[in-house]
Coordinates of C-alpha atoms in Angstrom, one line a residue:
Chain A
X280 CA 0.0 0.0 0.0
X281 CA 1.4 3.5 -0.9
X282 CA 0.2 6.8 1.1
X283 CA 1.4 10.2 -0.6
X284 CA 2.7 12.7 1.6
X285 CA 2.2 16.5 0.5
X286 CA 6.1 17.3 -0.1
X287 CA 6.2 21.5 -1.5
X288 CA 6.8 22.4 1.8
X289 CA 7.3 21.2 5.6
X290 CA 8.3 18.4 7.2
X291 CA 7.3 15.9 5.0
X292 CA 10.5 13.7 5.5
X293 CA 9.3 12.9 8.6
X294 CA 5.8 11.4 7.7
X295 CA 7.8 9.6 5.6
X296 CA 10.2 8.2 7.5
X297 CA 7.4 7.2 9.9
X298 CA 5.1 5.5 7.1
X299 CA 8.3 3.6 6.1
X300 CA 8.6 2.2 9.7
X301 CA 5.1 1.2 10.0
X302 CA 5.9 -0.7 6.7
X303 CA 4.3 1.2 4.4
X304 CA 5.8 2.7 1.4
X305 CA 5.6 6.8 1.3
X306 CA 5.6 8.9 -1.7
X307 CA 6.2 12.9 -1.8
X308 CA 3.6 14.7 -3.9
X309 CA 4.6 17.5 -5.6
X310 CA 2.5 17.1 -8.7
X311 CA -1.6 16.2 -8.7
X312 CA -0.5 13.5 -11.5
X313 CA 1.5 12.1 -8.4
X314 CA -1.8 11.6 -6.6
X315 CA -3.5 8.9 -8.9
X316 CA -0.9 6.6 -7.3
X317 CA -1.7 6.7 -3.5
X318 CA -4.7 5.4 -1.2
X319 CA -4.0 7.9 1.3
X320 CA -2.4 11.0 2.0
X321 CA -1.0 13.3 4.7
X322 CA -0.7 16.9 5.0
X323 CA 2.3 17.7 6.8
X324 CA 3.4 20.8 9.3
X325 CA 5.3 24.0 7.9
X326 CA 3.9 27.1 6.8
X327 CA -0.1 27.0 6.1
X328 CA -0.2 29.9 3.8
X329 CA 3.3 28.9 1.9
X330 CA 1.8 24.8 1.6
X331 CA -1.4 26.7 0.8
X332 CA -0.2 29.2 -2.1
X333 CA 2.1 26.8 -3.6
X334 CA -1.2 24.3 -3.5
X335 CA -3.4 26.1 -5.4
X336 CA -0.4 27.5 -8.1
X337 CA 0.8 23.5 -8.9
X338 CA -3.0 22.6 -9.5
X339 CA -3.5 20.5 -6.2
X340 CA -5.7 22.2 -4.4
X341 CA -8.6 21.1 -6.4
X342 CA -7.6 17.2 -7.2
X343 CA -7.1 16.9 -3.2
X344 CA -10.6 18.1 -2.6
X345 CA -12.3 16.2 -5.5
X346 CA -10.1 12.6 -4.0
X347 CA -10.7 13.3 -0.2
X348 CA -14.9 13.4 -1.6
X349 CA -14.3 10.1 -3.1
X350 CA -13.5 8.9 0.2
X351 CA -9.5 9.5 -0.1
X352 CA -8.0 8.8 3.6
X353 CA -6.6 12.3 4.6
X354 CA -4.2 13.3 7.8
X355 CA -3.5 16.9 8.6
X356 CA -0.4 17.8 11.2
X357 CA -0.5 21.4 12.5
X358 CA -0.7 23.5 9.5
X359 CA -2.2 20.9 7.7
X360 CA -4.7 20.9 10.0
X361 CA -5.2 24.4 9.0
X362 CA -5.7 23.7 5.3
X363 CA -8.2 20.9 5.8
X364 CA -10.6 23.3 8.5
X365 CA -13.8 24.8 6.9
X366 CA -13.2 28.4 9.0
X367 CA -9.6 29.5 10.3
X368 CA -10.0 32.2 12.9
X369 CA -9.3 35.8 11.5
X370 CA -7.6 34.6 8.0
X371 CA -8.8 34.4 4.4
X372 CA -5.7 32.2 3.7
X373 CA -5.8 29.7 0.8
X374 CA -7.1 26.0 1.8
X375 CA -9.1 23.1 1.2
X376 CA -11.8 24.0 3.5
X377 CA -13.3 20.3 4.1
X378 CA -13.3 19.3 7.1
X379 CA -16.5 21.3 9.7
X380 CA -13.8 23.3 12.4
X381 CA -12.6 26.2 13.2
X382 CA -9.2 26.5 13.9
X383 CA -7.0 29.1 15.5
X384 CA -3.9 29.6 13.9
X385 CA -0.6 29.9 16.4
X386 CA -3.3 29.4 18.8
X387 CA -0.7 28.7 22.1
X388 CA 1.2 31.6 21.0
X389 CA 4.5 32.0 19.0
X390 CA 7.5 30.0 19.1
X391 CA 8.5 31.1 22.8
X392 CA 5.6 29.3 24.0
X393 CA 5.7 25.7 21.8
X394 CA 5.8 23.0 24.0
X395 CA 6.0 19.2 25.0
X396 CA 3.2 17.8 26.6
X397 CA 2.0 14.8 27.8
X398 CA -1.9 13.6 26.9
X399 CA -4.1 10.5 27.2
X400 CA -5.9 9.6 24.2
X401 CA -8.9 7.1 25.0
X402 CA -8.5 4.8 21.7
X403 CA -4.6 4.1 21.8
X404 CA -5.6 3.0 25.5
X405 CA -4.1 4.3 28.9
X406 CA -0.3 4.4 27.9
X407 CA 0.3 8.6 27.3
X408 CA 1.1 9.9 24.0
X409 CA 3.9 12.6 24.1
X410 CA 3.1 15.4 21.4
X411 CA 5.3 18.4 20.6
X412 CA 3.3 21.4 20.0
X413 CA 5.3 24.2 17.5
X414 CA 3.4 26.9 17.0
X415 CA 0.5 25.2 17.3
X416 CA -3.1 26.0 16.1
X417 CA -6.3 24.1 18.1
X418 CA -9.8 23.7 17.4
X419 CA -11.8 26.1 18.3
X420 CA -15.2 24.5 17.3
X421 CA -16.2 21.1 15.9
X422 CA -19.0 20.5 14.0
X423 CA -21.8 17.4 14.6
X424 CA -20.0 14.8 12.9
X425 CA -16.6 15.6 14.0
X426 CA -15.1 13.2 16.4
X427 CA -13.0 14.9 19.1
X428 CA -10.6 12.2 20.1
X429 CA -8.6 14.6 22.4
X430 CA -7.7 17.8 24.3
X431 CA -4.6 19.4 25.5
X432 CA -5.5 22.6 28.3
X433 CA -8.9 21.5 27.0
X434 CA -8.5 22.7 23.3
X435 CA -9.5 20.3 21.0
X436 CA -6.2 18.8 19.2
X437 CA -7.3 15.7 17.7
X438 CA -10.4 14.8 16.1
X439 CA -11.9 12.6 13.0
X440 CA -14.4 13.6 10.6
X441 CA -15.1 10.3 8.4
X442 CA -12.0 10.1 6.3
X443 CA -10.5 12.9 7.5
X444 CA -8.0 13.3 10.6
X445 CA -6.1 16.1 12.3
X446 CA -3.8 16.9 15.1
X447 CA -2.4 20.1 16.4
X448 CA 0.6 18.4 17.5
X449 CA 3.5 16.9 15.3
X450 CA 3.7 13.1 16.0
X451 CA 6.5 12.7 13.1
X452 CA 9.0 14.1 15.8
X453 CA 8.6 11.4 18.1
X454 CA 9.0 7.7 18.4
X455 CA 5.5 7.3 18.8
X456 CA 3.8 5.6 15.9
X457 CA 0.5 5.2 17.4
X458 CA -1.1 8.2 15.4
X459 CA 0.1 6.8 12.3
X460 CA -1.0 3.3 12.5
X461 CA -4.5 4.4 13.4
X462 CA -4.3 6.8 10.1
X463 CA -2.8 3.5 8.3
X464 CA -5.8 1.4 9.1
X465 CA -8.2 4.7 8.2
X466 CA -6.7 4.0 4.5
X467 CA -7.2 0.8 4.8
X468 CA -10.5 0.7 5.5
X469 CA -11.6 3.8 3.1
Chain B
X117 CA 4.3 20.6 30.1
X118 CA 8.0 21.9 29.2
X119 CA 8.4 24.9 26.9
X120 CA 12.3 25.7 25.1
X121 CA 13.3 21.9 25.0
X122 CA 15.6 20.8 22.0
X123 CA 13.0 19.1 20.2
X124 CA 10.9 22.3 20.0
X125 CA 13.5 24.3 19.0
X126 CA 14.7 22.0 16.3
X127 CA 11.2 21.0 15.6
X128 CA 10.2 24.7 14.2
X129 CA 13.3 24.7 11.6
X130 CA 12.3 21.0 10.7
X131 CA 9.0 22.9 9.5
X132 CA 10.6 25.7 7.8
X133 CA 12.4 22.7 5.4
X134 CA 11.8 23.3 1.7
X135 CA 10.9 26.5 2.0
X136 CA 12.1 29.5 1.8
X137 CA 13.4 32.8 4.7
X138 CA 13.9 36.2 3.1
X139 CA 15.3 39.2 4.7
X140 CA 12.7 42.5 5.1
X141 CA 13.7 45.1 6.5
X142 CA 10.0 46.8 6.5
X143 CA 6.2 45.8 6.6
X144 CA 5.9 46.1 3.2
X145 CA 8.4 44.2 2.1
X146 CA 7.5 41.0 4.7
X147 CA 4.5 41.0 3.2
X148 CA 5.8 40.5 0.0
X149 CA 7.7 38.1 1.2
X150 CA 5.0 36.5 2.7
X151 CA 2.7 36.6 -0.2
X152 CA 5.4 35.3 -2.4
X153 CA 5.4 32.1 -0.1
X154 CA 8.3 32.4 2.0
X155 CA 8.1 29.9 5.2
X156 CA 9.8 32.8 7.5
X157 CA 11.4 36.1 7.3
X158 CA 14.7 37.8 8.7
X159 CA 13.8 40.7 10.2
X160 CA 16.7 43.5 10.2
X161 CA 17.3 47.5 9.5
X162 CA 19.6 46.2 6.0
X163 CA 20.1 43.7 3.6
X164 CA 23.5 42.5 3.3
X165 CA 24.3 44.4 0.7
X166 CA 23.6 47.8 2.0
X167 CA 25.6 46.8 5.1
X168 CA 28.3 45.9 3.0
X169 CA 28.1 49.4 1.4
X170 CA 27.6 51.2 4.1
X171 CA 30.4 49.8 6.1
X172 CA 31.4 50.9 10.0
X173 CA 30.0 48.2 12.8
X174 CA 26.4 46.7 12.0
X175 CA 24.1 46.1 15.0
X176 CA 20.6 44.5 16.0
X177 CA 17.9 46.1 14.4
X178 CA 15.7 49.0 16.3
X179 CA 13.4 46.4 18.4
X180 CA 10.1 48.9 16.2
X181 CA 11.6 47.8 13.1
X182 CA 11.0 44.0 14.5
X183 CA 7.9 44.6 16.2
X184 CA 6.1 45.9 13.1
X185 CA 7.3 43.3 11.0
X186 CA 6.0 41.2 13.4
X187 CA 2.5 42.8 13.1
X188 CA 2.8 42.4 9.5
X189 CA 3.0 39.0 9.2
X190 CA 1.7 35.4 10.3
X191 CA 4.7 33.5 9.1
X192 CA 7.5 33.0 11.4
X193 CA 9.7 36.2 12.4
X194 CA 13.5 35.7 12.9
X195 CA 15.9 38.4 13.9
X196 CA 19.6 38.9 13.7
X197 CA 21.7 39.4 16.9
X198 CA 25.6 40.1 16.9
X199 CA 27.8 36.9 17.4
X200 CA 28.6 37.0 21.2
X201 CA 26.2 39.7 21.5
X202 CA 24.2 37.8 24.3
X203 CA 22.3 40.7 25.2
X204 CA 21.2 42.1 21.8
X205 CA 19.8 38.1 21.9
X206 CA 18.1 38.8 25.1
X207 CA 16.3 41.6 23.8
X208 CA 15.5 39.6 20.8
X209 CA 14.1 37.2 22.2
X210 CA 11.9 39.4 24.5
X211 CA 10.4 41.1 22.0
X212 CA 8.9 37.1 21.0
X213 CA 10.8 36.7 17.9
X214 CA 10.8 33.4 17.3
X215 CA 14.2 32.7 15.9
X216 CA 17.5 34.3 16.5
X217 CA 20.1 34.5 14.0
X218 CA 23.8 34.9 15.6
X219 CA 24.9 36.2 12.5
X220 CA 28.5 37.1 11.0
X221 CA 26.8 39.5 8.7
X222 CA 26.2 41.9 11.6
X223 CA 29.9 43.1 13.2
X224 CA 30.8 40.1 15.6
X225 CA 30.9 41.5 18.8
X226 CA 33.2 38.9 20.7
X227 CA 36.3 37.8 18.8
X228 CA 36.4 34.8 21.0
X229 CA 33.2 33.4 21.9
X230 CA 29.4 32.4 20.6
X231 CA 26.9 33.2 22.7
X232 CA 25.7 30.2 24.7
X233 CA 22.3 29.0 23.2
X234 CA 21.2 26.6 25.7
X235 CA 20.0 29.6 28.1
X236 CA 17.5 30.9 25.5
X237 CA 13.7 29.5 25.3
X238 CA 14.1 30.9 21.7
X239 CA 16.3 29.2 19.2
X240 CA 19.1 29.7 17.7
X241 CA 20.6 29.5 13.7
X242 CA 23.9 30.3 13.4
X243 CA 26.1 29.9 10.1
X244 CA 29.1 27.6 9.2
X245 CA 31.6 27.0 6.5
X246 CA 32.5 23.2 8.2
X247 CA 31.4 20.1 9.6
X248 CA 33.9 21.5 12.8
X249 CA 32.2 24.9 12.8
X250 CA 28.8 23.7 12.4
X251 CA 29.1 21.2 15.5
X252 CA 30.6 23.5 18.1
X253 CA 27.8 25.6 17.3
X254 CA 25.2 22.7 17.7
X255 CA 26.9 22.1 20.8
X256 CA 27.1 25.3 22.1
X257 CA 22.7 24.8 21.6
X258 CA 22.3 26.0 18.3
X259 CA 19.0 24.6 17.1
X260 CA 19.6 25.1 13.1
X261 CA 22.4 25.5 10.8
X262 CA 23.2 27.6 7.5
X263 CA 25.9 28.3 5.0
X264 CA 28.0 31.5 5.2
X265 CA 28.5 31.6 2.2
X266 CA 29.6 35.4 1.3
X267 CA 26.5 37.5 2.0
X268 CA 25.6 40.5 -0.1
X269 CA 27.2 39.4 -2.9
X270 CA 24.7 37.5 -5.1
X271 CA 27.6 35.2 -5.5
X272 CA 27.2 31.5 -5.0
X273 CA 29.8 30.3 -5.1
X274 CA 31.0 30.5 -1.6
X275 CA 27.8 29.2 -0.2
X276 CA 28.7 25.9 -2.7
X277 CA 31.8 26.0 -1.1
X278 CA 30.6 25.3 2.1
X279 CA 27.5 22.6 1.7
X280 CA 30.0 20.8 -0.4
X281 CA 32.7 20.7 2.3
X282 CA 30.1 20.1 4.9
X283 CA 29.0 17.0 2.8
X284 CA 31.8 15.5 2.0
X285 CA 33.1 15.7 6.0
X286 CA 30.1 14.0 6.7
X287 CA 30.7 11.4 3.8
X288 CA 34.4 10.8 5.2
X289 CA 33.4 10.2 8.9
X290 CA 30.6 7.7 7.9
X291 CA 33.9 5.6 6.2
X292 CA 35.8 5.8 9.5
X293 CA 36.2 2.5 11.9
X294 CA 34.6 3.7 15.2
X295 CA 38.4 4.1 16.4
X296 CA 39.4 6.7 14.3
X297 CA 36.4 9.1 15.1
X298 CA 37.7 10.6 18.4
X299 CA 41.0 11.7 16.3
X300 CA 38.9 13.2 13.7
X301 CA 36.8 15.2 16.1
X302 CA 39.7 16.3 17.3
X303 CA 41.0 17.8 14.0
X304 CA 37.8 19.1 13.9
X305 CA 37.3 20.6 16.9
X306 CA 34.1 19.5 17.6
X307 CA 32.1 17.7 20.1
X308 CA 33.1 13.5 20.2
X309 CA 29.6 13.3 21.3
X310 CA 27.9 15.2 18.6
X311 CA 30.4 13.9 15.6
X312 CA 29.6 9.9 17.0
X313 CA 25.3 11.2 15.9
X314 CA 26.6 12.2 12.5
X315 CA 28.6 9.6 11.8
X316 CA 25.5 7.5 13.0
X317 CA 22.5 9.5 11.1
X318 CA 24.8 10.4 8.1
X319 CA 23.7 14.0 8.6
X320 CA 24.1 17.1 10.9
X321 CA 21.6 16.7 13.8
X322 CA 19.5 19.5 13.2
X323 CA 18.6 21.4 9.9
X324 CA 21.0 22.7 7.3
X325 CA 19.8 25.8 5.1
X326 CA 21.7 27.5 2.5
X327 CA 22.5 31.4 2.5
X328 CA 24.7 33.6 1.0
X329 CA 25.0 34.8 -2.5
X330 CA 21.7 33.1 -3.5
X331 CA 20.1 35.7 -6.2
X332 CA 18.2 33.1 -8.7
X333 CA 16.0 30.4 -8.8
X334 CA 18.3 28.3 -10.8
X335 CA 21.1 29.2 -7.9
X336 CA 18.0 27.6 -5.3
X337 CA 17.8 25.0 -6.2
X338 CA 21.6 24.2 -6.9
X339 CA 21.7 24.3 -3.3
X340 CA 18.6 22.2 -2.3
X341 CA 20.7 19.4 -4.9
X342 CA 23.6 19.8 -3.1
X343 CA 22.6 18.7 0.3
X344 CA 20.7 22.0 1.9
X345 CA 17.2 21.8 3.3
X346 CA 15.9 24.9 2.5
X347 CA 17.0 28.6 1.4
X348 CA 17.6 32.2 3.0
X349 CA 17.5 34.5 0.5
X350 CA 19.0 38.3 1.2
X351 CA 20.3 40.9 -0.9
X352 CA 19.2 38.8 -4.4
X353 CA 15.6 39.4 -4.0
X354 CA 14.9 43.1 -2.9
X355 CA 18.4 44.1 -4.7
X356 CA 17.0 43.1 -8.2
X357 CA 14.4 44.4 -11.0
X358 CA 11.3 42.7 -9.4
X359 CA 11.0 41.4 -6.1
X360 CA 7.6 39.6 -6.2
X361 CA 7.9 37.4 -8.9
X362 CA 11.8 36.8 -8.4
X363 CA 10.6 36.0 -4.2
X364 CA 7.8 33.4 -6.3
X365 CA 10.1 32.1 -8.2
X366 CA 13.2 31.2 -5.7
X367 CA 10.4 29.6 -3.5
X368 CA 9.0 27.7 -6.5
X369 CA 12.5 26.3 -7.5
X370 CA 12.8 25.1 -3.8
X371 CA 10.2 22.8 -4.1
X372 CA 10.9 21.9 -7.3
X373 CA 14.6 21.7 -7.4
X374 CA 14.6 18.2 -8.7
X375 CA 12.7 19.1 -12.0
X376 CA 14.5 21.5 -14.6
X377 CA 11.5 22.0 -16.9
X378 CA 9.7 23.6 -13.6
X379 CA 12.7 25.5 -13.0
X380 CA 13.2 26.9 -17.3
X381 CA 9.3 27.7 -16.5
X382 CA 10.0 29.9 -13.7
X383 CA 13.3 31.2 -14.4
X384 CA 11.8 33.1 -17.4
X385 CA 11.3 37.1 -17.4
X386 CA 12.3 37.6 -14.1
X387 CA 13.9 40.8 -15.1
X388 CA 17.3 42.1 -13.6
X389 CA 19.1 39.7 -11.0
X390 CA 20.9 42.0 -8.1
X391 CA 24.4 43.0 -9.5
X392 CA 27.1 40.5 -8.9
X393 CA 30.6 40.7 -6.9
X394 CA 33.4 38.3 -7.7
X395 CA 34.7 37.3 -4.7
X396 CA 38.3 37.8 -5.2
X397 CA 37.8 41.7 -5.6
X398 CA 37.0 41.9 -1.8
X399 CA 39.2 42.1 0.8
X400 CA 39.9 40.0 3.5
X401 CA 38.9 42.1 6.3
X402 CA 35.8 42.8 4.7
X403 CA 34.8 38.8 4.2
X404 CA 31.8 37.9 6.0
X405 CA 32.4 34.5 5.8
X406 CA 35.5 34.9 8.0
X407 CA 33.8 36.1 11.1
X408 CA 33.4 33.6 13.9
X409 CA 35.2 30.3 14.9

């Protein structure tokens, strides 16, 4: 099975390193051609409105949105969180706009305040989940059908929607695979 | 919950890779910057080459200058502090930039020592021309690494210089039996600790950006091929005929540095590139490249 990680800008390397070690093979995206060739794909951290711009002038913006409504597995990290939400707070940024939140952008504060926290998430069971928060944007709000899977200071910094996952947080920097493996079987079971 | 560990420092320049930091030195221009897709921008009062021109000792910018770029922008705001100049980088860092530059394009102000990084919730990039050079700043808690290069010169060539020496020190240690790697650190002078990582992960520890000299897309992506993760561009975008669609096009080749037909695409029209300086027509004292150890 191949999942495509979005590679203009971020840390894609990461995702990819981190689908390779759940036995997966990873491929960067750089091109919407690229896309016809994964089940999956993930949305990495960086800058929302440079991944966003760049989106939109390559031609993915609109083959991303058209696959994830055929039921295309999807995983945003931090800013990709960003580009999937339907409303980011005070910004009329570029993005896909599919998924029903509304996110804060740099939501913690700026780099000064990023952080490493510590948080239980009920479905990986009671062993806690380090996540490393740069930057970070949260939820604000989350629609009906979004599935709010956990909180941090209680903000919202992981939730489901159908095909769709975010988190806040940047699991790629840890060892933690857990995150991955549950986006893994979210492919497999698109 | 811990705030200003290592992996938060190094994490934020681990999202900055593939993209692109350019140096404003107003409002205006970091939203240009911003608009033209750059990941981050340098905040400071001149571009290289105006320091270069102007000469005499170059300092921190006015903390209004940074504050309004700040305001300007959403993107990540860095700022440039004099090497050994721990002060400037306290007042840098409590205006909530959120990276500090201990840069040799500003006048060094300790001819012996770097400032050290690891008392700062705010990381650090700092620039190297070596393996050696980029690993005693590592260790001294620099959380992100760039070329030197020769700033202000929309000359390459000395930023080639560099990655490729960096490269290749990296490609020699992974060849050495364990027992020859304390005498190489040595010869180095870095930390045993840090060169053992390399030599383990076949790469610097944190993230490696290319700067200095960069002043075309073409010259982008030369670097990203060579080994850097992303780009700083200075002098070579607000120096030349027109900004915007020069800024679009350095990011573009970023991304795309792998794919030459992208990069003809983009590399078309862009009016004048900044004016060139060979590098032999400056003098030594006035090499940027030479300051810090």
């Amino acid at each position: 099975m191949k999942i495509g990680v979005l590679a203009l800008q971020g840390a894609f390397r990461e995702h990819c390193r981190m689908l390779e070690g759940c036995g997966v093979t990873a491929a960067e995206i750089r091109k919407p051609e690229e896309l016809d060739e994964v089940k999956g794909l993930i949305i990495p951290g960086g800058e929302s409105t440079t991944i966003g711009k760049l989106m939109i002038e390559w031609g993915l913006m609109d083959k991303i949105k058209v696959r994830v409504e055929q039921k295309m597995a999807v995983y945003g990290t931090c800013a990709g969180m960003i580009l999937l939400a339907k409303e980011i707070k005070d910004s009329s940024q570029p993005r896909l706009g599919i998924m029903d939140i509304v996110v804060r952008r740099n939501a913690f504060g700026r780099q000064r305040e990023s952080f490493e926290a510590d948080m239980t998430v009920p479905e990986f069971g009671p062993e806690s989940l380090k996540a490393v928060f740069i930057r970070a944007p949260y939820i604000e709000e989350a629609g009906q059908d979004v599935k709010v899977m956990a909180k941090v200071h209680n903000k919202i910094v992981i939730a489901r929607q159908n095909n769709i996952l975010v988190t806040a947080f940047h699991p790629e920097l840890t060892k933690d695979d857990r995150i991955h493996q549950y986006f893994i079987s979210m492919v497999k079971n698109a | 919950m811990q705030q200003g560990t290592f992996r938060v420092k190094a994490g934020l320049a681990e999202m900055l890779k593939g993209g692109v930091i350019m140096d404003v030195t107003t409002p205006e221009q970091a939203k240009i910057a911003e608009e033209a897709g750059a990941c981050a921008v340098m905040a400071l009062e001149r571009v290289p080459a105006d320091i270069r021109a102007a000469g005499g000792v170059a300092r921190m910018a006015d903390p209004t200058i940074i504050l309004n770029i700040m305001e300007a922008v959403t993107i990540p705001v860095m700022a440039k502090g004099r090497i050994g100049h721990f002060v400037e980088a306290q007042i840098i860092e409590s205006l909530g930039v959120d990276y500090i530059d201990e840069s040799e394009v500003l006048t060094p102000a300790d001819d012996k020592y770097h400032i050290d990084k690891h008392q700062f919730k705010v990381p650090f990039v700092c620039g190297a021309k070596n393996l050696g050079e980029a690993l005693r700043r590592i260790g001294e808690g620099a959380a992100m690494i760039r070329t030197k290069g020769e700033p202000g010169t929309g000359n390459v060539v000395e930023a080639v210089k560099h990655i490729r020496m960096v490269m290749s020190e990296i490609r020699q240690l992974q060849n050495l039996p364990n027992e020859e790697v304390s005498a190489f650190a040595k010869n180095i002078a870095a930390p045993l600790e840090l060169v053992m990582e390399v030599k383990k992960l076949g790469r610097l520890p944190v993230v490696n950006f290319a700067a200095g000299g960069i002043a075309t897309p073409a010259d982008a992506a030369l670097m990203m091929h060579l080994g850097c993760d992303g780009i700083f561009v200075g002098s070579g975008v607000f120096k030349s005929g027109d900004p915007v669609k020069r800024a679009k096009a350095i990011v573009a080749a970023t991304t795309y540095y792998n794919d030459p037909k992208i990069l003809a695409e983009i590399s078309r029209d862009l009016g004048e590139a900044m004016v060139g300086i060979e590098i032999s027509t400056i003098a030594d004292h006035e090499r940027m490249q030479d300051r810090g150890w």
